[in-house]
Coordinates of C-alpha atoms in Angstrom, one line a residue:
Chain A
M18 CA -17.6 -34.8 24.8
T19 CA -18.4 -35.8 28.6
E20 CA -14.9 -37.7 28.5
F21 CA -13.4 -33.8 28.8
F22 CA -14.9 -33.9 32.3
P23 CA -12.1 -35.5 34.3
I24 CA -9.6 -33.1 32.3
F25 CA -11.2 -30.9 33.5
I26 CA -11.4 -31.7 37.3
Y27 CA -7.7 -32.7 36.6
I28 CA -6.3 -29.1 35.4
F29 CA -8.2 -27.9 38.3
V30 CA -7.0 -31.0 40.9
S31 CA -3.4 -30.1 39.7
L32 CA -3.6 -26.7 40.1
G33 CA -4.9 -26.7 44.0
L34 CA -1.7 -29.6 44.1
S35 CA 0.8 -27.7 42.3
L36 CA -0.5 -24.3 44.3
F37 CA -0.3 -26.4 47.9
I38 CA 3.2 -27.2 46.7
L39 CA 4.1 -23.7 46.7
G40 CA 2.5 -22.8 49.6
L41 CA 4.7 -25.0 51.8
S42 CA 7.7 -23.5 51.4
F43 CA 6.4 -20.0 51.9
V44 CA 5.7 -21.5 55.2
F45 CA 8.7 -23.7 56.3
S46 CA 11.5 -21.7 54.4
V47 CA 13.3 -19.3 56.6
Q48 CA 13.1 -16.2 54.3
K49 CA 15.8 -13.1 55.9
P50 CA 16.1 -10.9 52.7
D51 CA 19.2 -8.2 52.2
P52 CA 20.4 -6.4 49.1
E53 CA 22.8 -8.5 48.2
K54 CA 20.4 -11.4 48.1
L55 CA 18.1 -9.8 46.2
S56 CA 20.6 -8.5 43.2
A57 CA 20.2 -10.6 40.1
Y58 CA 22.8 -12.6 39.8
E59 CA 25.4 -12.2 37.0
C60 CA 28.3 -15.1 38.4
G61 CA 29.4 -13.1 41.2
F62 CA 30.2 -10.0 39.6
D63 CA 27.9 -6.6 39.7
P64 CA 26.1 -5.8 36.3
F65 CA 28.4 -5.0 34.1
D66 CA 26.4 -2.4 31.9
D67 CA 22.6 -1.5 30.9
A68 CA 20.6 -4.2 31.0
R69 CA 18.5 -4.1 28.0
S70 CA 19.8 -5.7 24.8
R71 CA 19.2 -6.3 21.0
F72 CA 16.9 -9.0 20.9
D73 CA 18.1 -11.2 18.3
I74 CA 15.4 -11.6 15.1
R75 CA 16.5 -15.4 14.4
F76 CA 13.8 -16.3 17.9
Y77 CA 11.3 -14.7 15.4
L78 CA 12.1 -16.7 12.1
V79 CA 12.5 -19.8 14.6
A80 CA 9.1 -18.6 16.3
I81 CA 7.5 -17.8 12.6
L82 CA 8.6 -21.4 11.4
F83 CA 7.2 -23.5 14.3
I84 CA 3.1 -21.6 13.5
I85 CA 4.1 -22.2 9.6
F86 CA 4.7 -26.4 10.3
D87 CA 2.1 -26.4 13.6
L88 CA -0.4 -25.2 10.8
E89 CA 1.2 -28.1 8.5
V90 CA 0.3 -30.9 11.4
T91 CA -3.1 -29.5 11.9
F92 CA -3.9 -30.4 8.1
L93 CA -2.4 -33.6 8.5
F94 CA -4.3 -34.6 10.8
P95 CA -7.5 -35.2 9.3
W96 CA -6.0 -36.4 6.4
A97 CA -4.0 -39.1 8.1
V98 CA -7.0 -40.5 9.4
T99 CA -9.2 -40.3 6.6
L100 CA -6.5 -41.3 3.8
N101 CA -8.8 -44.7 3.4
Q102 CA -12.1 -42.7 2.7
I103 CA -10.7 -40.0 0.4
G104 CA -8.3 -42.5 -2.0
F105 CA -5.3 -41.5 -4.2
F106 CA -7.1 -37.5 -4.8
G107 CA -7.4 -37.0 -1.3
F108 CA -3.5 -38.6 -1.4
W109 CA -2.2 -36.6 -4.1
S110 CA -3.9 -32.6 -3.0
M111 CA -2.1 -33.3 0.3
M112 CA 1.2 -34.2 -1.7
L113 CA 0.5 -31.0 -3.6
F114 CA 0.3 -29.1 -0.3
L115 CA 3.1 -30.6 0.7
V116 CA 5.6 -30.1 -2.2
I117 CA 4.3 -26.4 -1.8
L118 CA 5.4 -26.4 1.7
T119 CA 8.4 -28.4 0.8
I120 CA 9.6 -26.0 -1.4
G121 CA 9.3 -22.9 1.3
F122 CA 11.1 -25.0 3.0
I123 CA 13.8 -24.6 0.6
Y124 CA 13.5 -21.3 -0.1
E125 CA 14.2 -20.6 4.2
W126 CA 17.0 -22.9 4.0
R127 CA 18.9 -21.8 1.0
K128 CA 18.1 -17.9 2.6
G129 CA 20.2 -19.3 5.8
A130 CA 16.9 -18.7 8.6
L131 CA 18.2 -22.4 9.7
D132 CA 21.5 -21.0 9.9
W133 CA 22.1 -20.5 13.9
E134 CA 25.7 -19.4 13.6
Chain B
M28 CA -12.7 -39.1 -10.4
K29 CA -10.4 -39.7 -13.7
E30 CA -13.4 -36.5 -15.5
L31 CA -11.6 -34.3 -12.9
F32 CA -8.8 -34.8 -14.0
L33 CA -9.4 -35.0 -17.7
N34 CA -11.5 -31.8 -17.7
D35 CA -12.6 -29.8 -14.5
F36 CA -8.4 -28.4 -14.3
K37 CA -8.6 -27.3 -17.8
L38 CA -10.8 -24.6 -16.3
A39 CA -7.8 -23.1 -14.0
I40 CA -5.3 -23.5 -16.6
P41 CA -4.2 -19.8 -16.1
E42 CA -4.1 -19.9 -12.4
L43 CA -2.4 -23.2 -11.9
F44 CA 0.5 -22.2 -14.4
L45 CA 1.0 -18.7 -12.8
I46 CA 1.6 -20.4 -9.4
S47 CA 3.4 -23.3 -11.0
I48 CA 6.2 -20.7 -13.1
S49 CA 5.7 -18.2 -9.7
I50 CA 7.0 -21.2 -7.9
F51 CA 9.6 -22.1 -10.4
L52 CA 10.9 -19.1 -10.3
L53 CA 10.8 -18.7 -6.6
V54 CA 13.3 -21.5 -6.2
Y55 CA 15.1 -20.5 -8.8
G56 CA 15.7 -17.4 -7.4
V57 CA 17.1 -18.2 -3.7
V58 CA 19.0 -21.1 -5.3
Y59 CA 20.8 -18.3 -7.6
S60 CA 21.0 -15.5 -5.4
T61 CA 21.9 -17.8 -2.5
S62 CA 24.8 -19.5 -4.7
N63 CA 28.5 -18.8 -3.7
L64 CA 30.0 -20.3 -7.4
K65 CA 27.8 -17.3 -8.9
G66 CA 29.2 -15.1 -6.5
Y67 CA 25.6 -13.6 -4.9
P68 CA 24.4 -12.5 -8.3
I69 CA 21.7 -9.7 -7.8
L70 CA 18.6 -11.1 -9.8
S71 CA 15.5 -8.7 -9.2
N72 CA 15.8 -7.9 -13.4
N73 CA 16.3 -11.3 -14.9
I74 CA 13.3 -12.2 -12.2
S75 CA 11.2 -9.6 -13.5
R76 CA 11.6 -10.0 -16.8
L77 CA 11.0 -13.3 -16.8
A78 CA 8.0 -12.4 -14.6
L79 CA 6.9 -10.8 -17.6
I80 CA 6.9 -13.5 -19.9
T81 CA 5.1 -15.5 -17.5
L82 CA 2.2 -12.6 -16.9
C83 CA 2.3 -12.5 -20.7
F84 CA 2.0 -16.1 -21.4
S85 CA -1.0 -16.3 -18.6
I86 CA -2.9 -13.2 -20.9
I87 CA -2.7 -15.4 -23.8
L88 CA -3.4 -18.4 -21.8
V89 CA -6.8 -16.5 -20.3
M90 CA -8.2 -14.8 -23.9
N91 CA -7.6 -18.3 -25.4
H92 CA -9.4 -20.5 -23.0
P93 CA -11.7 -22.8 -25.4
I94 CA -14.1 -23.1 -22.2
K95 CA -15.9 -20.3 -21.3
E96 CA -18.5 -20.3 -19.4
A97 CA -18.3 -22.6 -16.5
V98 CA -18.6 -23.0 -12.2
F99 CA -16.4 -25.6 -11.1
F100 CA -16.0 -25.9 -7.2
S101 CA -16.3 -22.6 -6.0
L102 CA -14.8 -20.9 -8.9
I103 CA -16.2 -19.4 -12.5
L104 CA -15.7 -18.8 -15.5
D105 CA -17.6 -16.2 -17.2
D106 CA -17.1 -13.6 -20.2
F107 CA -17.2 -11.0 -16.7
S108 CA -13.9 -12.6 -15.2
S109 CA -12.1 -13.7 -18.4
F110 CA -12.5 -9.8 -18.6
L111 CA -11.4 -8.5 -15.5
K112 CA -8.3 -11.1 -15.3
V113 CA -7.1 -9.8 -18.6
L114 CA -7.1 -6.7 -17.7
I115 CA -5.4 -7.8 -13.8
L116 CA -3.0 -9.3 -16.1
I117 CA -2.2 -6.3 -18.4
C118 CA -2.0 -4.1 -15.4
S119 CA 0.3 -6.2 -13.2
F120 CA 2.6 -6.4 -16.5
T121 CA 2.8 -3.2 -17.1
S122 CA 3.3 -2.3 -13.5
I123 CA 6.4 -4.4 -13.9
L124 CA 7.5 -3.0 -17.1
I125 CA 7.5 0.4 -15.8
S126 CA 9.2 -0.4 -12.6
L127 CA 12.1 -2.0 -14.1
D128 CA 14.1 1.0 -14.0
Y129 CA 12.9 2.3 -10.8
L130 CA 14.4 -1.1 -8.7
K131 CA 17.6 -0.5 -10.7
E132 CA 18.2 2.6 -9.4
E133 CA 16.9 2.5 -6.4
K134 CA 18.7 -0.8 -5.3
L135 CA 15.9 -2.9 -4.6
N136 CA 18.0 -6.0 -4.7
S137 CA 16.0 -8.4 -3.8
F138 CA 14.0 -10.6 -5.9
E139 CA 11.1 -11.5 -3.9
P140 CA 8.8 -8.5 -4.2
I141 CA 8.3 -10.0 -8.2
I142 CA 7.4 -12.9 -6.8
L143 CA 5.0 -11.6 -4.2
I144 CA 3.4 -9.9 -6.8
L145 CA 2.8 -12.3 -9.1
I146 CA 1.7 -14.6 -6.1
S147 CA -0.9 -12.2 -5.6
T148 CA -1.9 -11.8 -9.4
V149 CA -2.6 -14.7 -9.0
S150 CA -4.8 -14.1 -5.8
M151 CA -6.3 -11.3 -7.5
L152 CA -7.6 -14.2 -10.4
L153 CA -8.8 -16.8 -8.0
M154 CA -11.2 -13.2 -6.1
V155 CA -12.3 -12.1 -9.5
S156 CA -13.7 -16.1 -10.5
S157 CA -14.5 -17.1 -7.1
Y158 CA -18.3 -18.1 -6.4
D159 CA -18.6 -18.8 -2.7
F160 CA -17.4 -16.5 0.8
I161 CA -14.8 -19.1 1.2
S162 CA -13.1 -18.8 -2.1
M163 CA -13.9 -15.2 -2.0
Y164 CA -12.0 -14.7 1.5
L165 CA -9.0 -16.9 0.8
G166 CA -8.6 -14.4 -2.2
I167 CA -8.9 -11.7 -0.7
E168 CA -6.2 -13.1 2.4
L169 CA -3.8 -14.4 -0.1
Q170 CA -3.6 -10.8 -1.8
S171 CA -3.6 -8.6 1.0
L172 CA -1.0 -10.8 2.8
C173 CA 1.4 -10.2 -0.4
F174 CA 0.5 -6.7 -0.4
Y175 CA 1.8 -6.4 3.5
V176 CA 5.3 -7.7 2.7
L177 CA 5.1 -5.4 -0.3
A178 CA 4.2 -2.2 1.1
A179 CA 6.6 -2.8 3.8
C180 CA 9.4 -4.3 1.6
K181 CA 12.0 -1.6 1.5
R182 CA 13.2 -2.8 4.6
D183 CA 15.6 0.5 5.3
S184 CA 13.3 2.7 4.6
E185 CA 11.3 4.3 7.9
F186 CA 7.7 5.3 5.4
S187 CA 7.8 2.0 4.3
T188 CA 8.3 -0.2 7.5
E189 CA 5.0 2.5 8.7
A190 CA 3.2 1.7 5.7
G191 CA 3.4 -1.6 6.0
I192 CA 1.9 -1.8 9.4
K193 CA -0.9 0.1 9.1
Y194 CA -1.7 -1.9 5.7
F195 CA -1.0 -4.2 8.1
L196 CA -4.3 -3.4 10.4
L197 CA -6.1 -1.6 8.5
G198 CA -6.0 -5.0 6.3
A199 CA -6.8 -7.6 9.1
F200 CA -9.2 -5.3 10.6
S201 CA -11.7 -4.4 7.0
S202 CA -11.0 -9.1 6.3
G203 CA -12.0 -9.6 10.4
L204 CA -15.8 -6.7 9.3
L205 CA -16.1 -8.5 5.8
L206 CA -15.5 -12.1 7.5
F207 CA -17.9 -11.3 10.8
G208 CA -20.3 -10.7 7.6
C209 CA -20.1 -13.5 6.1
S210 CA -20.5 -15.6 8.5
L211 CA -23.7 -13.5 9.1
I212 CA -25.5 -14.3 6.4
Y213 CA -23.9 -17.8 6.5
G214 CA -25.6 -18.4 9.7
F215 CA -29.1 -17.2 8.7
T216 CA -29.3 -19.2 5.3
G217 CA -26.7 -21.8 6.1
L218 CA -25.7 -21.1 2.6
I219 CA -22.6 -20.3 1.0
H220 CA -22.4 -19.9 -2.5
F221 CA -23.1 -17.6 -4.4
E222 CA -25.6 -18.8 -7.0
E223 CA -27.6 -20.3 -4.1
L224 CA -27.8 -17.5 -2.2
A225 CA -29.5 -15.5 -5.1
K226 CA -31.9 -18.6 -5.6
V227 CA -33.1 -17.9 -1.8
F228 CA -32.9 -14.2 -1.9
S229 CA -35.4 -14.0 -4.6
G230 CA -38.6 -12.7 -3.6
I231 CA -38.6 -13.7 0.2
E232 CA -39.2 -10.9 2.8
H233 CA -36.0 -9.2 3.9
T234 CA -34.7 -9.8 7.3
N235 CA -32.6 -6.8 9.0
A236 CA -30.2 -9.9 10.2
I237 CA -29.1 -10.4 6.1
K238 CA -28.9 -6.9 6.1
L239 CA -26.7 -6.3 9.2
G240 CA -24.8 -9.2 7.0
I241 CA -24.6 -7.3 4.1
L242 CA -23.6 -4.0 6.1
F243 CA -21.1 -5.3 6.9
L244 CA -19.6 -7.3 4.1
A245 CA -19.7 -4.0 2.3
V246 CA -17.8 -1.8 4.4
G247 CA -15.2 -4.5 4.6
F248 CA -15.5 -4.2 0.7
L249 CA -15.7 -0.3 1.1
F250 CA -12.3 -0.7 3.6
K251 CA -10.4 -2.6 0.3
L252 CA -11.6 0.2 -2.3
T253 CA -10.4 2.9 0.1
A254 CA -13.9 4.6 -0.7
V255 CA -14.3 7.5 2.0
P256 CA -15.8 6.8 5.6
F257 CA -13.0 4.4 5.9
H258 CA -9.9 5.4 3.9
M259 CA -7.6 7.0 6.6
W260 CA -4.8 3.9 5.9
A261 CA -4.4 4.8 2.0
P262 CA -3.0 8.2 1.6
D263 CA 0.0 6.8 4.6
V264 CA 0.3 3.3 3.2
Y265 CA 0.5 4.8 -0.9
E266 CA 3.0 7.3 0.1
G267 CA 4.7 5.2 2.6
A268 CA 5.6 2.1 -0.5
P269 CA 7.9 2.4 -2.4
N270 CA 6.8 3.8 -6.0
S271 CA 6.8 1.0 -8.1
I272 CA 4.5 -0.7 -5.2
T273 CA 2.3 2.0 -5.0
A274 CA 1.7 2.2 -8.8
F275 CA 0.9 -2.0 -8.7
F276 CA -0.9 -0.6 -5.6
L277 CA -3.6 1.8 -6.9
I278 CA -5.2 0.2 -9.5
T279 CA -5.0 -4.1 -9.6
P280 CA -6.6 -4.6 -6.1
K281 CA -9.4 -2.5 -7.0
I282 CA -10.0 -3.6 -10.1
A283 CA -9.9 -7.2 -8.8
I284 CA -11.9 -6.1 -5.0
L285 CA -14.3 -4.4 -7.3
G286 CA -15.1 -7.6 -9.5
L287 CA -16.0 -9.4 -6.8
F288 CA -18.0 -6.6 -4.9
V289 CA -19.6 -6.7 -8.2
R290 CA -20.8 -10.0 -8.5
L291 CA -21.7 -10.6 -5.3
F292 CA -23.8 -7.7 -4.5
L293 CA -25.3 -7.3 -8.0
Y294 CA -25.9 -11.3 -8.7
S295 CA -26.5 -13.0 -4.8
F296 CA -28.0 -9.9 -3.2
Y297 CA -29.8 -7.7 -6.0
D298 CA -32.7 -8.4 -4.2
F299 CA -32.0 -6.5 -0.9
L300 CA -30.9 -3.5 -4.0
F301 CA -32.4 -0.7 -2.1
S302 CA -30.6 -1.8 1.3
W303 CA -27.2 -1.3 0.1
Q304 CA -27.3 1.3 -2.8
V305 CA -27.7 3.7 -0.3
I306 CA -24.7 2.6 1.4
L307 CA -23.4 2.3 -1.5
L308 CA -24.1 6.6 -2.4
I309 CA -23.1 8.8 0.8
S310 CA -19.9 6.6 0.4
S311 CA -19.5 8.3 -2.7
I312 CA -20.8 11.1 -2.3
A313 CA -18.4 11.4 0.9
S314 CA -15.4 10.1 -1.0
M315 CA -15.8 12.1 -4.5
I316 CA -16.4 15.7 -2.2
L317 CA -13.8 14.6 0.2
A318 CA -11.1 13.6 -2.4
C319 CA -11.3 16.5 -4.4
F320 CA -11.0 18.9 -1.2
A321 CA -8.4 16.7 0.4
A322 CA -6.3 16.5 -2.9
M323 CA -6.4 20.7 -3.0
A324 CA -4.3 20.6 0.7
Q325 CA -1.1 18.3 -0.5
K326 CA 1.8 19.2 -1.6
K327 CA 3.3 15.8 -2.4
I328 CA 2.3 14.0 -5.5
K329 CA 2.1 10.4 -3.9
R330 CA -0.7 11.9 -1.8
L331 CA -2.0 13.8 -4.6
L332 CA -2.6 10.8 -6.7
V333 CA -4.3 8.7 -4.2
Y334 CA -6.7 11.6 -3.0
S335 CA -7.7 11.6 -6.8
A336 CA -7.4 8.2 -6.9
I337 CA -10.4 7.9 -4.0
G338 CA -12.4 10.7 -5.4
H339 CA -12.3 8.0 -8.7
V340 CA -13.1 4.8 -6.1
G341 CA -15.9 7.4 -5.1
Y342 CA -17.3 8.2 -9.6
M343 CA -17.4 4.2 -9.3
L344 CA -19.2 3.4 -7.1
L345 CA -21.7 6.2 -8.3
A346 CA -21.6 3.7 -10.9
F347 CA -22.1 0.5 -9.4
S348 CA -25.1 2.1 -7.0
C349 CA -26.6 2.7 -10.3
G350 CA -27.4 -1.7 -9.9
N351 CA -28.1 -2.0 -13.4
L352 CA -26.8 -2.6 -17.2
E353 CA -26.2 0.6 -17.8
G354 CA -24.5 1.1 -14.7
I355 CA -22.0 -1.8 -14.7
Q356 CA -20.9 -0.5 -17.7
A357 CA -19.7 3.0 -17.2
L358 CA -18.3 1.7 -13.8
F359 CA -16.4 -0.9 -16.3
I360 CA -15.5 1.7 -19.1
Y361 CA -14.6 4.5 -15.9
L362 CA -12.3 1.2 -14.7
V363 CA -10.2 1.0 -17.9
I364 CA -9.1 4.3 -18.5
Y365 CA -9.0 4.9 -15.1
F366 CA -6.6 1.8 -15.2
I367 CA -4.4 3.5 -18.5
M368 CA -4.6 6.9 -17.2
T369 CA -2.7 5.8 -13.6
I370 CA -0.1 3.9 -15.4
N371 CA 0.6 6.8 -17.4
M372 CA 1.0 8.8 -14.4
F373 CA 2.9 6.5 -12.7
A374 CA 5.4 6.0 -15.7
S375 CA 5.8 9.9 -15.2
I376 CA 6.0 9.7 -11.7
L377 CA 8.7 7.2 -12.1
S378 CA 10.6 8.8 -15.2
L379 CA 10.9 11.4 -12.4
R380 CA 12.6 9.4 -9.9
H381 CA 13.7 12.2 -7.0
V382 CA 10.6 13.8 -7.4
K383 CA 8.7 13.5 -4.1
Y384 CA 7.0 17.1 -3.7
I385 CA 4.8 19.1 -6.6
A386 CA 7.3 21.9 -6.6
D387 CA 9.8 20.1 -7.6
L388 CA 8.2 20.1 -11.0
H389 CA 8.9 23.1 -11.8
Q390 CA 9.4 24.5 -15.3
L391 CA 9.7 20.4 -16.5
V392 CA 8.6 21.9 -19.8
R393 CA 11.7 23.1 -20.6
T394 CA 13.9 20.2 -18.8
N395 CA 11.9 17.5 -20.5
P396 CA 9.1 18.8 -22.8
L397 CA 7.9 15.7 -24.2
L398 CA 6.9 14.4 -20.5
S399 CA 5.4 18.0 -19.6
I400 CA 3.3 17.3 -23.1
T401 CA 2.2 13.7 -21.7
M402 CA 1.4 14.5 -18.0
G403 CA -0.2 17.4 -19.1
V404 CA -2.5 15.9 -21.6
N405 CA -2.4 13.8 -18.8
L406 CA -3.1 15.3 -16.0
F407 CA -6.3 17.2 -18.5
S408 CA -8.0 13.5 -18.7
I409 CA -7.7 12.8 -15.3
A410 CA -9.5 16.3 -14.3
G411 CA -12.1 15.1 -16.9
I412 CA -11.6 17.8 -20.0
P413 CA -12.7 16.5 -23.6
P414 CA -12.7 15.3 -25.7
L415 CA -10.0 13.4 -24.0
A416 CA -10.5 9.5 -22.8
G417 CA -11.5 10.4 -19.4
F418 CA -13.8 13.1 -19.7
C419 CA -16.0 10.2 -21.8
S420 CA -15.6 8.0 -19.0
K421 CA -16.8 10.4 -16.7
F422 CA -19.6 11.2 -19.3
Y423 CA -21.0 7.7 -19.6
L424 CA -20.7 7.2 -15.8
F425 CA -23.0 10.5 -14.7
F426 CA -25.1 9.3 -18.5
A427 CA -26.3 6.3 -16.5
A428 CA -26.3 8.0 -12.3
I429 CA -29.1 10.4 -14.4
S430 CA -30.9 7.7 -16.4
S431 CA -31.0 5.8 -13.0
S432 CA -32.7 8.8 -11.5
L433 CA -29.5 9.4 -9.6
Y434 CA -29.7 13.1 -9.9
L435 CA -28.0 14.2 -6.9
G436 CA -25.0 12.0 -7.0
A437 CA -24.6 12.5 -11.0
L438 CA -25.1 16.6 -9.5
I439 CA -22.4 16.3 -6.4
G440 CA -20.2 14.5 -9.2
V441 CA -20.1 17.1 -11.5
L442 CA -19.8 19.5 -8.8
T443 CA -16.4 18.2 -7.5
S444 CA -15.2 17.4 -11.2
V445 CA -15.0 20.6 -11.3
V446 CA -13.2 21.7 -8.0
S447 CA -11.0 18.9 -8.5
C448 CA -10.4 20.2 -11.9
F449 CA -8.3 23.3 -9.7
Y450 CA -5.8 20.9 -8.4
Y451 CA -4.7 18.6 -11.8
I452 CA -4.5 22.1 -13.3
R453 CA -2.7 23.4 -10.9
L454 CA 0.1 21.0 -11.5
I455 CA 0.1 21.9 -15.6
K456 CA 0.5 25.9 -14.5
I457 CA 3.3 24.3 -12.2
I458 CA 5.2 22.0 -14.9
Y459 CA 4.2 25.1 -17.5
F460 CA 4.7 28.2 -16.5
E461 CA 6.5 28.9 -12.9
S462 CA 10.1 29.9 -12.5
P463 CA 12.0 26.9 -10.6
K464 CA 13.9 27.9 -7.3
T465 CA 16.7 25.5 -7.9
W466 CA 15.8 23.0 -11.3
I467 CA 16.0 19.4 -11.0
H468 CA 18.2 17.5 -13.4
Y469 CA 16.3 14.0 -14.7
S470 CA 18.1 10.6 -16.2
T471 CA 16.4 9.3 -19.5
I472 CA 13.6 7.4 -19.3
D473 CA 14.6 4.0 -20.2
K474 CA 12.5 2.3 -23.2
E475 CA 10.5 0.5 -21.2
K476 CA 8.8 3.3 -19.4
S477 CA 8.7 5.5 -22.7
L478 CA 6.8 2.7 -24.8
I479 CA 4.2 2.8 -22.3
L480 CA 3.5 6.4 -22.1
A481 CA 3.4 6.7 -25.5
I482 CA 0.9 3.7 -25.6
T483 CA -0.9 4.7 -22.9
S484 CA -0.8 8.3 -24.2
F485 CA -1.7 7.9 -27.4
F486 CA -4.7 5.8 -25.9
I487 CA -5.8 9.0 -23.6
L488 CA -5.9 11.4 -26.6
F489 CA -7.3 9.1 -29.4
F490 CA -9.7 7.2 -27.6
F491 CA -12.8 8.9 -28.7
C492 CA -12.1 8.8 -32.2
Y493 CA -13.4 4.7 -32.1
P494 CA -14.6 4.2 -28.4
S495 CA -17.1 1.4 -30.0
P496 CA -14.8 -1.7 -29.0
L497 CA -15.1 -0.5 -25.5
F498 CA -18.4 0.4 -25.1
I499 CA -19.7 -3.1 -26.7
F500 CA -17.1 -5.2 -25.1
T501 CA -18.1 -3.8 -21.2
H502 CA -21.5 -3.8 -22.7
K503 CA -21.5 -7.5 -23.4
I504 CA -19.6 -7.8 -19.7
A505 CA -22.4 -6.3 -18.3
L506 CA -24.9 -8.2 -19.5
T507 CA -22.9 -11.4 -17.9
F508 CA -25.2 -10.2 -14.9
I509 CA -28.8 -10.2 -16.8
I510 CA -28.6 -13.8 -17.9

């Protein structure tokens, strides 16, 4: 666990450095706020309508798919490093797991969850 | 290694069969239902029928399993688990069968709910044969995940989505409690296997930490069983879900969770009997009392049935808290008869598709006399009027409770059962004697539902003539805990 200590220090150093760089721009830049500058940028026009919009369900779908396949990868890591110890039984167990996931993937594919227009 | 492949997987053949067929059906469904060439066919009816065949074969596989008793990995195979497996499979079978017509009429065209019912059935089979905390928890979670989706499967109905959200939140919370109980017991013993726990707990001094773990486990299970202090989600969820799904929800998970609950508490925690008996008794008495008074105030049929189901859970917990052979036997007799009565009730309700309020049943005797007789008989049986099946099960249950000196529980059980007669018989009064404001026309009942209605009514009416098979069978199952 001791090798995590430099990373811990590193996080704080990088946090300090980024805050320092962010602070520099506040110290040295010229700031003259006026309403035109502070309004939202919409290609030079005034905003057309309400900022609310329907959120596309596909973003959720992609996020959910990411979670599923991310979990799959976490299962693959220990399998990959111990493959020489677990033999064919371990190999085929993982293949079964992957087949089940692949069937889920086929389902998504046919349903059109991966289509983007 | 070779022996593993030769024999061990044979022990889980029904589960393996069911899971592979449900995966196959999923692929088949998705490929055909999105096929442009076939004109995007609606596959819900087709897949339901295939699922029915699959469940039939699984029942055959479970019943004719060559190996009767074995422990493999973290699963166990014995008479108890086989009995519950058959019961669960029959329950899934009938709940798909009675909803065939409903799916078509309500235009619930997606086939996924059927696949989810199959997968949750597999998970329930795994639950009743699970033999350590991990397989127990994984089984419960797989089942619950399927159920959250099933509750919300009617996407254009606000009730259904609300039911899904409520079920998800409360289900996740109760699973958390259950998991915390498991981790407490694991933390203080270092064991997760039921058999090892049973060995370790026999005759040791009872520490409070273990008792706390058992308390959390019991609360988690009582949540899942909708027993009273933890029942608040049930009426909304079961009312909001589509009728066909509610029929499935009201029975099947109860069988599986009760089976697991009984196995864990009567086998592994038997030495803690006096600590958990109190919890179960309090919950049981509270369920019986609340259900009988809350059901009186209901105007909707499904909500009334849910409260009645909560009351039935109370009776079952009373039998469970006896903690002896007779108690378990009474519990399973009650479970089987309750299962048949609920199937009958839901088959009737699914036959009257547009009925939502109790008041809509006015003068059913004129519009459909045969169905009204069936409902009448079934309601009498649920109320516990002799000589119907419901009376036999209640009688045996109170008998078991009295012989294990749970006098208070038995007394309250009898009293609440008398009170609950009121609202069951009020339904009969509405069906037979009250004149309607508007007449409701019902479509004819399809063949599947009428078959189920006929079989279950026959059972309810004539159970008392020949009850010994059920009694002997449940006795045999109860004996698995003694040996």
